[in-house]
Amino acid sequence: SILVGDVVVRHPDLAGLDSVGELFAVDAQDADEREPAWGSFWAVPFGAAPPLPAMCRSGLPVEGGFVLRPLELSSTEKEQLLAPNKSRRLFAPRRQAHSDLGFPEPTLVSNDIFSEIRYSMAPSLVKWLDFDDIRDGTIRVFATPDFEGDVRIVTVVDEAAAAAVVAATGISGMQRKRLLQFLHAAASAPPAARWPTTANVTDGFALDVREYNNGLFPHQ
């Protein structure tokens, strides 16, 4: 996965966070009690997941919102998530980690968190960031405890998922174009001041992901 945002925040809905969690964008389809329809890249890993808790369903805004699902990572897995290499690549937890844990109950997080996610990114990326890309799982967002009640928000692009979207013919041209613009901006953006772990990133990132330029991946 490629790191595109890394910021330390203090958010009331994340106060007391004592382990790593993953933030999910959910909408009315996901809140269907009888047959929830998870985002594209979550449909298989969440095939056996129970419906969202009643509190999440009733509190979900009409426009959609966010829930936090707890994760239990080993110290090595946590280090891998928080230590990108010089190309901003890191190891994100497997999607199946949630099912391995028996789908711990999620909690609703206010939509203010979307502003924090946006704020963690370079300005050139923000205009192309879309709620649906998080819901589908192309972009993944993790929250981990930091110092004195602060929470570190790490946002990544799942390269395999992004490649699948770009290669797909059954998706809207607008979605594909938006994601390509986002990837291009990520490849060319300078390190953002709000990225504490990427403050010393070199041009190696742009070189390593040059395959995204002009909308091309290695297999195309």
mmCIF file of C-alpha atoms in Angstrom:
data_model
loop_
_atom_site.group_PDB
_atom_site.id
_atom_site.type_symbol
_atom_site.label_atom_id
_atom_site.label_comp_id
_atom_site.label_asym_id
_atom_site.label_seq_id
_atom_site.Cartn_x
_atom_site.Cartn_y
_atom_site.Cartn_z
ATOM 1 C CA SER A 1 0.000 0.000 0.000
ATOM 2 C CA ILE A 2 1.063 3.600 -0.591
ATOM 3 C CA LEU A 3 0.923 6.183 2.172
ATOM 4 C CA VAL A 4 -1.027 9.291 1.135
ATOM 5 C CA GLY A 5 -1.878 10.827 4.513
ATOM 6 C CA ASP A 6 -0.438 10.739 8.025
ATOM 7 C CA VAL A 7 -1.607 13.107 10.739
ATOM 8 C CA VAL A 8 -2.000 13.230 14.519
ATOM 9 C CA VAL A 9 -5.417 14.460 15.672
ATOM 10 C CA ARG A 10 -7.500 14.821 18.802
ATOM 11 C CA HIS A 11 -11.048 13.754 18.009
ATOM 12 C CA PRO A 12 -13.765 13.254 20.661
ATOM 13 C CA ASP A 13 -15.132 10.098 19.010
ATOM 14 C CA LEU A 14 -11.673 8.519 19.123
ATOM 15 C CA ALA A 15 -10.872 9.509 22.705
ATOM 16 C CA GLY A 16 -9.663 6.554 24.725
ATOM 17 C CA LEU A 17 -8.619 4.552 21.679
ATOM 18 C CA ASP A 18 -6.276 1.891 23.022
ATOM 19 C CA SER A 19 -5.615 -0.231 19.929
ATOM 20 C CA VAL A 20 -5.389 0.109 16.178
ATOM 21 C CA GLY A 21 -8.688 0.378 14.314
ATOM 22 C CA GLU A 22 -9.769 0.789 10.727
ATOM 23 C CA LEU A 23 -12.139 3.561 9.674
ATOM 24 C CA PHE A 24 -14.814 2.565 7.177
ATOM 25 C CA ALA A 25 -17.010 4.797 5.051
ATOM 26 C CA VAL A 26 -20.547 3.396 5.051
ATOM 27 C CA ASP A 27 -23.817 4.451 3.461
ATOM 28 C CA ALA A 28 -27.463 3.373 3.473
ATOM 29 C CA GLN A 29 -26.696 0.126 1.585
ATOM 30 C CA ASP A 30 -24.278 -0.946 4.297
ATOM 31 C CA ALA A 31 -26.844 -0.110 6.977
ATOM 32 C CA ASP A 32 -29.430 -2.540 5.572
ATOM 33 C CA GLU A 33 -30.172 -4.823 8.514
ATOM 34 C CA ARG A 34 -31.244 -7.798 6.369
ATOM 35 C CA GLU A 35 -28.733 -7.634 3.535
ATOM 36 C CA PRO A 36 -25.894 -5.134 3.966
ATOM 37 C CA ALA A 37 -24.014 -4.365 0.745
ATOM 38 C CA TRP A 38 -20.395 -3.623 1.620
ATOM 39 C CA GLY A 39 -18.096 -1.703 -0.719
ATOM 40 C CA SER A 40 -16.554 -3.412 -3.753
ATOM 41 C CA PHE A 41 -13.334 -4.675 -2.178
ATOM 42 C CA TRP A 42 -15.022 -5.515 1.133
ATOM 43 C CA ALA A 43 -17.802 -7.681 -0.302
ATOM 44 C CA VAL A 44 -15.796 -10.919 -0.062
ATOM 45 C CA PRO A 45 -13.899 -10.290 3.214
ATOM 46 C CA PHE A 46 -17.166 -9.130 4.811
ATOM 47 C CA GLY A 47 -19.362 -11.818 3.262
ATOM 48 C CA ALA A 48 -20.036 -13.332 6.699
ATOM 49 C CA ALA A 49 -20.089 -10.050 8.631
ATOM 50 C CA PRO A 50 -23.140 -9.287 10.764
ATOM 51 C CA PRO A 51 -25.208 -6.140 10.078
ATOM 52 C CA LEU A 52 -24.088 -2.882 11.605
ATOM 53 C CA PRO A 53 -25.221 -2.481 15.234
ATOM 54 C CA ALA A 54 -28.534 -0.692 15.751
ATOM 55 C CA MET A 55 -26.778 2.349 17.214
ATOM 56 C CA CYS A 56 -24.646 2.716 14.076
ATOM 57 C CA ARG A 57 -27.627 2.275 11.765
ATOM 58 C CA SER A 58 -29.849 4.745 13.579
ATOM 59 C CA GLY A 59 -27.107 7.362 13.912
ATOM 60 C CA LEU A 60 -25.826 7.122 10.352
ATOM 61 C CA PRO A 61 -26.291 10.446 8.511
ATOM 62 C CA VAL A 62 -28.396 10.392 5.343
ATOM 63 C CA GLU A 63 -25.328 11.202 3.248
ATOM 64 C CA GLY A 64 -23.366 8.332 4.787
ATOM 65 C CA GLY A 65 -20.793 8.294 7.548
ATOM 66 C CA PHE A 66 -17.910 6.499 9.222
ATOM 67 C CA VAL A 67 -17.498 3.613 11.624
ATOM 68 C CA LEU A 68 -14.398 2.412 13.434
ATOM 69 C CA ARG A 69 -13.708 -1.318 13.540
ATOM 70 C CA PRO A 70 -11.145 -2.519 16.130
ATOM 71 C CA LEU A 71 -8.110 -4.493 15.040
ATOM 72 C CA GLU A 72 -5.628 -6.518 17.070
ATOM 73 C CA LEU A 73 -2.197 -6.146 15.507
ATOM 74 C CA SER A 74 1.041 -7.646 16.680
ATOM 75 C CA SER A 75 3.858 -5.242 17.471
ATOM 76 C CA THR A 76 5.464 -6.176 14.150
ATOM 77 C CA GLU A 77 2.275 -5.533 12.187
ATOM 78 C CA LYS A 78 1.843 -2.170 13.884
ATOM 79 C CA GLU A 79 5.427 -1.208 13.092
ATOM 80 C CA GLN A 80 4.900 -2.151 9.452
ATOM 81 C CA LEU A 81 1.799 0.030 9.281
ATOM 82 C CA LEU A 82 3.564 3.033 10.795
ATOM 83 C CA ALA A 83 6.923 2.735 9.044
ATOM 84 C CA PRO A 84 6.709 3.427 5.306
ATOM 85 C CA ASN A 85 9.852 3.077 3.220
ATOM 86 C CA LYS A 86 11.415 5.851 1.157
ATOM 87 C CA SER A 87 8.822 5.282 -1.544
ATOM 88 C CA ARG A 88 5.974 5.752 0.996
ATOM 89 C CA ARG A 89 5.068 2.088 0.744
ATOM 90 C CA LEU A 90 4.011 0.143 3.811
ATOM 91 C CA PHE A 91 2.307 -3.091 4.822
ATOM 92 C CA ALA A 92 -1.360 -2.560 5.657
ATOM 93 C CA PRO A 93 -3.260 -5.202 7.638
ATOM 94 C CA ARG A 94 -4.951 -7.911 5.578
ATOM 95 C CA ARG A 95 -8.612 -7.282 4.867
ATOM 96 C CA GLN A 96 -9.344 -10.715 6.314
ATOM 97 C CA ALA A 97 -7.993 -9.554 9.692
ATOM 98 C CA HIS A 98 -11.520 -8.405 10.575
ATOM 99 C CA SER A 99 -13.069 -11.802 9.917
ATOM 100 C CA ASP A 100 -10.182 -13.512 11.721
ATOM 101 C CA LEU A 101 -11.215 -11.542 14.807
ATOM 102 C CA GLY A 102 -14.868 -12.449 14.398
ATOM 103 C CA PHE A 103 -15.867 -8.966 13.210
ATOM 104 C CA PRO A 104 -15.588 -6.951 16.459
ATOM 105 C CA GLU A 105 -18.466 -4.534 16.868
ATOM 106 C CA PRO A 106 -17.851 -1.157 15.193
ATOM 107 C CA THR A 107 -18.658 2.255 16.631
ATOM 108 C CA LEU A 108 -20.011 5.292 14.822
ATOM 109 C CA VAL A 109 -17.611 8.199 14.247
ATOM 110 C CA SER A 110 -18.821 11.665 13.301
ATOM 111 C CA ASN A 111 -18.273 12.871 9.768
ATOM 112 C CA ASP A 112 -15.827 15.445 11.105
ATOM 113 C CA ILE A 113 -13.242 12.697 10.718
ATOM 114 C CA PHE A 114 -13.447 13.124 6.940
ATOM 115 C CA SER A 115 -12.058 16.637 7.373
ATOM 116 C CA GLU A 116 -9.153 15.219 9.364
ATOM 117 C CA ILE A 117 -8.462 12.668 6.628
ATOM 118 C CA ARG A 118 -8.498 15.413 4.005
ATOM 119 C CA TYR A 119 -6.308 17.683 6.122
ATOM 120 C CA SER A 120 -3.645 15.008 6.323
ATOM 121 C CA MET A 121 -3.115 15.059 2.559
ATOM 122 C CA ALA A 122 -1.246 17.322 0.183
ATOM 123 C CA PRO A 123 -3.608 19.939 -1.354
ATOM 124 C CA SER A 124 -3.223 18.442 -4.809
ATOM 125 C CA LEU A 125 -4.761 15.172 -3.576
ATOM 126 C CA VAL A 126 -7.681 16.632 -1.648
ATOM 127 C CA LYS A 127 -9.686 17.713 -4.700
ATOM 128 C CA TRP A 128 -9.689 14.111 -5.987
ATOM 129 C CA LEU A 129 -10.445 12.371 -2.681
ATOM 130 C CA ASP A 130 -13.906 10.832 -2.698
ATOM 131 C CA PHE A 131 -16.022 9.176 -0.007
ATOM 132 C CA ASP A 132 -16.819 6.260 -2.330
ATOM 133 C CA ASP A 133 -13.148 5.365 -2.784
ATOM 134 C CA ILE A 134 -12.923 4.833 0.979
ATOM 135 C CA ARG A 135 -16.211 2.932 1.039
ATOM 136 C CA ASP A 136 -15.101 0.665 -1.803
ATOM 137 C CA GLY A 137 -11.785 -0.036 -0.076
ATOM 138 C CA THR A 138 -9.487 1.432 -2.708
ATOM 139 C CA ILE A 139 -8.396 3.872 -0.020
ATOM 140 C CA ARG A 140 -8.032 2.550 3.523
ATOM 141 C CA VAL A 141 -7.812 4.587 6.724
ATOM 142 C CA PHE A 142 -6.341 3.429 10.031
ATOM 143 C CA ALA A 143 -6.403 5.000 13.489
ATOM 144 C CA THR A 144 -3.803 4.189 16.104
ATOM 145 C CA PRO A 145 -3.241 5.571 19.623
ATOM 146 C CA ASP A 146 -0.575 8.249 19.911
ATOM 147 C CA PHE A 147 0.687 10.274 22.878
ATOM 148 C CA GLU A 148 -1.552 11.720 25.600
ATOM 149 C CA GLY A 149 -4.887 10.911 24.013
ATOM 150 C CA ASP A 150 -3.975 11.923 20.491
ATOM 151 C CA VAL A 151 -4.739 9.572 17.604
ATOM 152 C CA ARG A 152 -2.659 9.052 14.500
ATOM 153 C CA ILE A 153 -4.629 8.739 11.261
ATOM 154 C CA VAL A 154 -2.836 6.849 8.476
ATOM 155 C CA THR A 155 -4.390 6.831 4.999
ATOM 156 C CA VAL A 156 -3.180 4.506 2.263
ATOM 157 C CA VAL A 157 -4.027 3.490 -1.286
ATOM 158 C CA ASP A 158 -4.383 -0.248 -1.820
ATOM 159 C CA GLU A 159 -2.363 -0.666 -5.012
ATOM 160 C CA ALA A 160 -4.013 -3.930 -6.052
ATOM 161 C CA ALA A 161 -7.483 -2.436 -5.625
ATOM 162 C CA ALA A 162 -6.501 0.725 -7.488
ATOM 163 C CA ALA A 163 -5.099 -1.341 -10.350
ATOM 164 C CA ALA A 164 -8.354 -3.316 -10.534
ATOM 165 C CA VAL A 165 -10.432 -0.132 -10.729
ATOM 166 C CA VAL A 166 -8.239 1.331 -13.446
ATOM 167 C CA ALA A 167 -8.351 -1.886 -15.478
ATOM 168 C CA ALA A 168 -12.101 -2.479 -15.052
ATOM 169 C CA THR A 169 -14.465 -1.729 -17.913
ATOM 170 C CA GLY A 170 -17.676 -1.914 -15.929
ATOM 171 C CA ILE A 171 -17.120 1.169 -13.772
ATOM 172 C CA SER A 172 -18.010 4.752 -14.564
ATOM 173 C CA GLY A 173 -15.522 6.788 -16.526
ATOM 174 C CA MET A 174 -15.763 9.512 -13.898
ATOM 175 C CA GLN A 175 -14.711 7.160 -11.087
ATOM 176 C CA ARG A 176 -11.770 5.881 -13.105
ATOM 177 C CA LYS A 177 -10.696 9.381 -14.091
ATOM 178 C CA ARG A 178 -10.952 10.630 -10.495
ATOM 179 C CA LEU A 179 -8.843 7.780 -9.159
ATOM 180 C CA LEU A 180 -6.216 8.254 -11.868
ATOM 181 C CA GLN A 181 -6.004 11.944 -11.004
ATOM 182 C CA PHE A 182 -5.652 11.063 -7.332
ATOM 183 C CA LEU A 183 -2.835 8.591 -8.061
ATOM 184 C CA HIS A 184 -1.069 11.034 -10.349
ATOM 185 C CA ALA A 185 -1.271 13.731 -7.667
ATOM 186 C CA ALA A 186 0.057 11.272 -5.073
ATOM 187 C CA ALA A 187 3.004 10.412 -7.301
ATOM 188 C CA SER A 188 3.966 14.013 -7.948
ATOM 189 C CA ALA A 189 3.085 15.653 -4.632
ATOM 190 C CA PRO A 190 5.913 16.887 -2.407
ATOM 191 C CA PRO A 191 6.035 15.634 1.185
ATOM 192 C CA ALA A 192 3.352 17.361 3.232
ATOM 193 C CA ALA A 193 4.218 19.127 6.464
ATOM 194 C CA ARG A 194 1.440 17.160 8.147
ATOM 195 C CA TRP A 195 3.088 13.814 7.380
ATOM 196 C CA PRO A 196 5.399 13.214 10.352
ATOM 197 C CA THR A 197 6.665 9.921 8.922
ATOM 198 C CA THR A 198 7.319 11.252 5.429
ATOM 199 C CA ALA A 199 9.023 14.510 6.229
ATOM 200 C CA ASN A 200 12.270 13.316 4.693
ATOM 201 C CA VAL A 201 10.845 11.545 1.682
ATOM 202 C CA THR A 202 12.945 11.893 -1.452
ATOM 203 C CA ASP A 203 11.962 11.825 -5.086
ATOM 204 C CA GLY A 204 12.113 8.043 -4.937
ATOM 205 C CA PHE A 205 8.347 7.919 -4.471
ATOM 206 C CA ALA A 206 7.627 9.629 -7.767
ATOM 207 C CA LEU A 207 10.132 7.378 -9.490
ATOM 208 C CA ASP A 208 8.699 4.206 -8.005
ATOM 209 C CA VAL A 209 5.106 5.035 -8.886
ATOM 210 C CA ARG A 210 5.746 6.636 -12.263
ATOM 211 C CA GLU A 211 3.604 3.821 -13.698
ATOM 212 C CA TYR A 212 0.587 5.790 -12.494
ATOM 213 C CA ASN A 213 1.505 8.774 -14.647
ATOM 214 C CA ASN A 214 -0.688 9.064 -17.696
ATOM 215 C CA GLY A 215 -3.023 6.525 -16.140
ATOM 216 C CA LEU A 216 -0.834 3.495 -16.781
ATOM 217 C CA PHE A 217 -0.068 0.549 -14.559
ATOM 218 C CA PRO A 218 2.704 -1.979 -15.306
ATOM 219 C CA HIS A 219 0.311 -4.544 -16.813
ATOM 220 C CA GLN A 220 -1.188 -2.081 -19.330
#
